Short mmCIF file of C-alpha atoms in Angstrom, two decimals:
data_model
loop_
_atom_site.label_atom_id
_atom_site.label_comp_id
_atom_site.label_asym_id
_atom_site.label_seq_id
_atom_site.Cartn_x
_atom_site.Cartn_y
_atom_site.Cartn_z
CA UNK A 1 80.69 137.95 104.81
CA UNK A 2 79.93 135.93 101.82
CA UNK A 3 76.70 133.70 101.54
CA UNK A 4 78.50 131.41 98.89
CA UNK A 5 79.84 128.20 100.64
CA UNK A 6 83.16 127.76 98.02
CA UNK A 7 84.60 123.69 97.50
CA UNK A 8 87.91 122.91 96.32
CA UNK A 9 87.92 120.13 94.28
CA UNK A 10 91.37 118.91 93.85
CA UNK A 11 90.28 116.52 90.12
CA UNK A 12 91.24 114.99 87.09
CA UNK A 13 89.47 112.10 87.61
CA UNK A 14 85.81 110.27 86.79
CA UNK A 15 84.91 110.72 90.05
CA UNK A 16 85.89 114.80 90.19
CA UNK A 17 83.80 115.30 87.01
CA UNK A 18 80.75 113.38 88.40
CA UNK A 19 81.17 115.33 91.66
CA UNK A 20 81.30 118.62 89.88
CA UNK A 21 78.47 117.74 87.84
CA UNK A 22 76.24 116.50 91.05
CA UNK A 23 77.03 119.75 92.77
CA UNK A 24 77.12 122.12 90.12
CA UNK A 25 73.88 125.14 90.31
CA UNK A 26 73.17 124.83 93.39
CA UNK A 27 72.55 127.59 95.08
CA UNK A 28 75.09 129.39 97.59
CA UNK A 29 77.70 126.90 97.01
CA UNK A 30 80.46 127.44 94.93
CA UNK A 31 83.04 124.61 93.55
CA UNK A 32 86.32 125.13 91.95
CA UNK A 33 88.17 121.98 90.38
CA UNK A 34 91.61 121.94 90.23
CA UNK A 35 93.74 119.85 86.96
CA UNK A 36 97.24 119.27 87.38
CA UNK A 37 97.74 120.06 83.73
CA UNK A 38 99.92 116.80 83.55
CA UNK A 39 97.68 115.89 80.53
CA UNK A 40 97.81 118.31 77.57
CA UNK A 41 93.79 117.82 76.60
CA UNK A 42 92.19 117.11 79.81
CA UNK A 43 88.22 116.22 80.21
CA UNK A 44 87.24 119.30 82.00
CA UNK A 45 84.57 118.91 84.25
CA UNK A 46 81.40 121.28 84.98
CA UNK A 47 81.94 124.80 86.35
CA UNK A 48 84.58 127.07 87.71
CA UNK A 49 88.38 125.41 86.86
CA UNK A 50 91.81 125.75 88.56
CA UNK A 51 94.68 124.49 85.94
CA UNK A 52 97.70 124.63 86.83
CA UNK A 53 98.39 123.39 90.03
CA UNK A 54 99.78 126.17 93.42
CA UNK A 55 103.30 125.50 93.76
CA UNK A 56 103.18 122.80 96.72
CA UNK A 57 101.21 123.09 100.09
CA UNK A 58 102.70 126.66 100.91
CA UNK A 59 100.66 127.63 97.44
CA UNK A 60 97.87 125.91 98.09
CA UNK A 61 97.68 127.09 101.71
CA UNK A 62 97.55 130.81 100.09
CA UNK A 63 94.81 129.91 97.78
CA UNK A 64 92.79 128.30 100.22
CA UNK A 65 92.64 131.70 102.50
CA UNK A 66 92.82 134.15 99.67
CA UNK A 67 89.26 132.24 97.92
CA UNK A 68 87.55 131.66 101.22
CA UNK A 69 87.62 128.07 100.82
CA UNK A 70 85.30 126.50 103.24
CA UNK A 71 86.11 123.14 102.25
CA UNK A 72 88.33 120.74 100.53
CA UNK A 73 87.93 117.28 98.72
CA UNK A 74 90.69 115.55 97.60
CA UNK A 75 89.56 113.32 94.67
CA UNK A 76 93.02 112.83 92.94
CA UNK A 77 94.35 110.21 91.58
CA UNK A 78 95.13 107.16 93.87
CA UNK A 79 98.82 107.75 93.10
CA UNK A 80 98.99 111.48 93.26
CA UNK A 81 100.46 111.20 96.36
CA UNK A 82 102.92 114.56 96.43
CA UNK A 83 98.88 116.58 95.78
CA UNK A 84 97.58 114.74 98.09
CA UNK A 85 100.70 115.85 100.93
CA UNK A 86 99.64 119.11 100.29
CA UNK A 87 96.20 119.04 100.67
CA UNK A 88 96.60 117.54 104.46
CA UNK A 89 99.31 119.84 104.81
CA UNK A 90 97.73 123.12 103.66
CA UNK A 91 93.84 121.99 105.27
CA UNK A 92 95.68 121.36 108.19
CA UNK A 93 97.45 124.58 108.41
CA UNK A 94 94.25 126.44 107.38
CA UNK A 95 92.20 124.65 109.61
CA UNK A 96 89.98 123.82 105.98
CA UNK A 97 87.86 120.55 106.60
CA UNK A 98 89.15 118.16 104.19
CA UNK A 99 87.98 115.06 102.54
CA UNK A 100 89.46 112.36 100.39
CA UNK A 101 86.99 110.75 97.77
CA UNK A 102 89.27 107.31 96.84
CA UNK A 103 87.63 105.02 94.24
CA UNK A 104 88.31 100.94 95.49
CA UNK A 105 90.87 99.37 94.54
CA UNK A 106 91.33 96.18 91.90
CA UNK A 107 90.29 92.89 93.54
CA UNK A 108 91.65 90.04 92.58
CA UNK A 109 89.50 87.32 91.21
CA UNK A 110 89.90 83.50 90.15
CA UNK A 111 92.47 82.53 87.42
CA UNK A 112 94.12 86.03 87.64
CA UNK A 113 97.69 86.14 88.17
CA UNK A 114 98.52 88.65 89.83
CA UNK A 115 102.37 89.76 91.43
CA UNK A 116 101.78 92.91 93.48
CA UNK A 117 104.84 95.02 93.96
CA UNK A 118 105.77 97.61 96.00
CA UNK A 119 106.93 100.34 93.38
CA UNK A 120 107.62 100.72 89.74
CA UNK A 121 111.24 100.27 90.70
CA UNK A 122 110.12 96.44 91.96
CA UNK A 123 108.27 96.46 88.79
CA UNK A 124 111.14 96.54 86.81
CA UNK A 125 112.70 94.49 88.70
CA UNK A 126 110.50 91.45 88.53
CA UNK A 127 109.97 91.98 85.21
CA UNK A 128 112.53 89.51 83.09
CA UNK A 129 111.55 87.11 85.65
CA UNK A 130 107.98 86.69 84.06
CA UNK A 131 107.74 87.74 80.27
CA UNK A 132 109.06 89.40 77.39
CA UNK A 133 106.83 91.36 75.51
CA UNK A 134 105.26 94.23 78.14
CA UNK A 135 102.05 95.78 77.98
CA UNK A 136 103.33 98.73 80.57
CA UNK A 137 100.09 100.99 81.41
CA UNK A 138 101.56 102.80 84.47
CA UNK A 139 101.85 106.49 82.73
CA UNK A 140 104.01 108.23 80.68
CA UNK A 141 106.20 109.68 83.63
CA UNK A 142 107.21 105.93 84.48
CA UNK A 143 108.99 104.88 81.34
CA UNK A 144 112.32 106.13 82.66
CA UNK A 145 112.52 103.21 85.34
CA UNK A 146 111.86 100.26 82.93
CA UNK A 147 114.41 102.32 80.06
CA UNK A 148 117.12 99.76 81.10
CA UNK A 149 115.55 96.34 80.18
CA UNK A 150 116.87 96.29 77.28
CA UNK A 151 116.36 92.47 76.66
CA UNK A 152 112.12 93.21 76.85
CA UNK A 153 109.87 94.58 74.28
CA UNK A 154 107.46 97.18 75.57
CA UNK A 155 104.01 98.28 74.57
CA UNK A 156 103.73 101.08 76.26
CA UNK A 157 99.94 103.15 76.75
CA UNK A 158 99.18 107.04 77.43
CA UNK A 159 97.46 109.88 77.21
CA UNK A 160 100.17 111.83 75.95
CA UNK A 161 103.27 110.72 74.78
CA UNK A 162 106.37 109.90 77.49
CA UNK A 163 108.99 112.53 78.83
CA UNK A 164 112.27 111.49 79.56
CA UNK A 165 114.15 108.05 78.79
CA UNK A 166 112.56 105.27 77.14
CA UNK A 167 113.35 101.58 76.84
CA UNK A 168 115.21 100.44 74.25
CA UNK A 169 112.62 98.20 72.61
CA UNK A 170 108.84 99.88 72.90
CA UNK A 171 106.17 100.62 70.86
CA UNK A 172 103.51 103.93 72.33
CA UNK A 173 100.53 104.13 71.77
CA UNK A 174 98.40 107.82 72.52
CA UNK A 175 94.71 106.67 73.75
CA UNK A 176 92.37 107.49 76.81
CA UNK A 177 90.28 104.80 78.29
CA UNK A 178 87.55 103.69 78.90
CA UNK A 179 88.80 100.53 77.04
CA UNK A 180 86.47 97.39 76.00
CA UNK A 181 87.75 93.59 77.29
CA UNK A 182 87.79 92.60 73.28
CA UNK A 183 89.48 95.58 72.78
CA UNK A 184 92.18 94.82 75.12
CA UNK A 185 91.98 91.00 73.74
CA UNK A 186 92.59 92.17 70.43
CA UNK A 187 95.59 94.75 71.27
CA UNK A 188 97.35 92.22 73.66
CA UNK A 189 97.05 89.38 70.82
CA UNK A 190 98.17 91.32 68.18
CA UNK A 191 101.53 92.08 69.96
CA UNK A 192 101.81 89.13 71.63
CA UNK A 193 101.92 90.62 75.06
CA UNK A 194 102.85 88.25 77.73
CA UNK A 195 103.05 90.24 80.59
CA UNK A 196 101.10 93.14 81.69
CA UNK A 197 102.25 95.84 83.99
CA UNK A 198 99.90 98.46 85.95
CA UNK A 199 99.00 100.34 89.07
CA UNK A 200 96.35 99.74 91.63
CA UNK A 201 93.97 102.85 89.68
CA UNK A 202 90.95 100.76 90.53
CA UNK A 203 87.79 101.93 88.82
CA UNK A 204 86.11 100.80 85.73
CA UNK A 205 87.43 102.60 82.77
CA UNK A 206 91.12 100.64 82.57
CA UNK A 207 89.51 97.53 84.31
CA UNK A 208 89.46 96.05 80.76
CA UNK A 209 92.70 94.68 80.41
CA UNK A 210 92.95 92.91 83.83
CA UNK A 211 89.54 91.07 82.25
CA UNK A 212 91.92 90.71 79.04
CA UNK A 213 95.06 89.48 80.77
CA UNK A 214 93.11 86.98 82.99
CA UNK A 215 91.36 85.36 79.76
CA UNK A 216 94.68 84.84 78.17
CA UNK A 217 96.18 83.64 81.39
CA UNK A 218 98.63 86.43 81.08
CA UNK A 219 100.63 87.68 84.63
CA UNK A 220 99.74 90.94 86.05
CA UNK A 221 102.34 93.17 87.73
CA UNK A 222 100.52 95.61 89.57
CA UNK A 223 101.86 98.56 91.95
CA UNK A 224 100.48 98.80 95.14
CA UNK A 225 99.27 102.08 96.28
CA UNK A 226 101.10 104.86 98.23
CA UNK A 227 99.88 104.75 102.03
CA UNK A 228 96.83 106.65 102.79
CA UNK A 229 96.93 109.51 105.67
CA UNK A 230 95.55 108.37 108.88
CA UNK A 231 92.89 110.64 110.24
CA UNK A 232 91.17 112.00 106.93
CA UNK A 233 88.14 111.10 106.45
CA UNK A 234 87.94 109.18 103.31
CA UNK A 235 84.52 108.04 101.53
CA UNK A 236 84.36 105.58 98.19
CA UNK A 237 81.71 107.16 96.45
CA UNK A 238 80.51 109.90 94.79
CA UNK A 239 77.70 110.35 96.86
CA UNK A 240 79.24 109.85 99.79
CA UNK A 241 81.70 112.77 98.81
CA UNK A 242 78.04 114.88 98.05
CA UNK A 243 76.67 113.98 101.42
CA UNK A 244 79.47 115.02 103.45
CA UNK A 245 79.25 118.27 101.30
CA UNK A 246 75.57 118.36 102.02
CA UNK A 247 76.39 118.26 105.95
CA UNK A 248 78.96 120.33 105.81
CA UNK A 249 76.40 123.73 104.25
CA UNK A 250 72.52 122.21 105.15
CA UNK A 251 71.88 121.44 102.01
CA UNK A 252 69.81 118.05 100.81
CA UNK A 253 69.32 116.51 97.97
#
């Protein structure tokens, strides 16, 4: 039997990297993140990496017993909900323990106007309703719902540029946060943005333009999050995330 305690750490976001990074050397543990590879030049964290994805939970369920996984932490992002199915699925069926790191969401604070929605679909829907020149930041698979508003002008941010149907009207433009509050000022001004669309990401690097939109007294559409699964355990922090880790093998500090 091995002696090296292996993690999967389903990533792609701050909080994978800074995971990776706080477990990475020690010894007898092993952690393997997994990307997606839905962005073409991802930030690739510390140590051993998965790209690629498994092919849904049946794949993942095969990896998991053909690597000896001993553990599983789901620190996706808060809308990578089909990844996140499988995970449950796939620790369930493997009897893996499995954790879900989940960064806070966006609070709402005073003078912010915010219209929460339940999808993108809602999104577009409320839309015409509120402004006319978009700032949509909700990821370049989502342009095809808002491609029939025809009557709006969208500035539209990514990482990489959009697949599938666009709207009519837009503008893209290719940049990876973190983003500064003057320069989201500057970039909302400039375009003379008067309604800003988003999801519930939470953390700090896209915070910016909520700051931004709040200053300029500009509404905010934002997506709620999908549902989370009831009986995962489910921590905030990185160091939570470490500590259950920790637990889990008998390691400390």
């Amino acid at each position: 039997m091995s002696d090296v305690f292996t993690v999967l750490l389903l990533g792609g976001t701050d909080e994978a990297r800074r995971l990776a990074r706080a477990l990475h050397g020690r010894p007898g543990l092993r952690v393997v993140s997994s990307l997606a590879g839905r962005v073409r030049d991802p930030k690739l964290p510390v140590g051993d990496v998965h790209e690629g994805g498994f092919g849904g939970a049946s794949g993942l369920e095969t990896w998991i017993r053909d690597n000896g996984v001993g553990a599983v932490v789901d620190a996706t992002h808060p809308f990578a909900a089909r990844m996140s199915e499988s995970a449950v699925t796939a620790a369930t069926r493997t009897g893996t323990p499995l954790l879900v790191l989940l960064r806070p969401g966006w609070q709402e604070a005073e003078g912010d106007r915010w219209h929460w929605m339940p999808s993108l679909e809602a999104a577009a829907e409320a839309l015409p309703y509120l402004g006319r020149r978009v700032f949509l930041t909700t990821g370049r698979r989502s342009l095809p719902v808002f491609a029939g508003l025809d009557t709006l002008w969208f500035l539209a941010r990514s990482v990489d540029p959009p697949e599938g149907p666009v709207p009519g009207h837009v503008r893209v433009v290719l940049s990876r946060g973190p983003f500064s509050v003057e320069g989201e000022l500057g970039l909302m001004r400039r375009h003379r943005v008067d309604v800003l669309v988003t999801k519930d990401s939470g953390g700090e690097m896209t915070t910016a333009k909520l700051h931004a939109a709040r200053e300029l007294g500009v509404p905010v559409v934002i997506v709620r999050r999908p549902p989370a699964h009831d009986g995962v355990p489910r921590v905030e922090s990185v160091a939570e995330a470490r500590a259950w880790i920790e637990a889990l093998t008998g390691q400390a500090g």
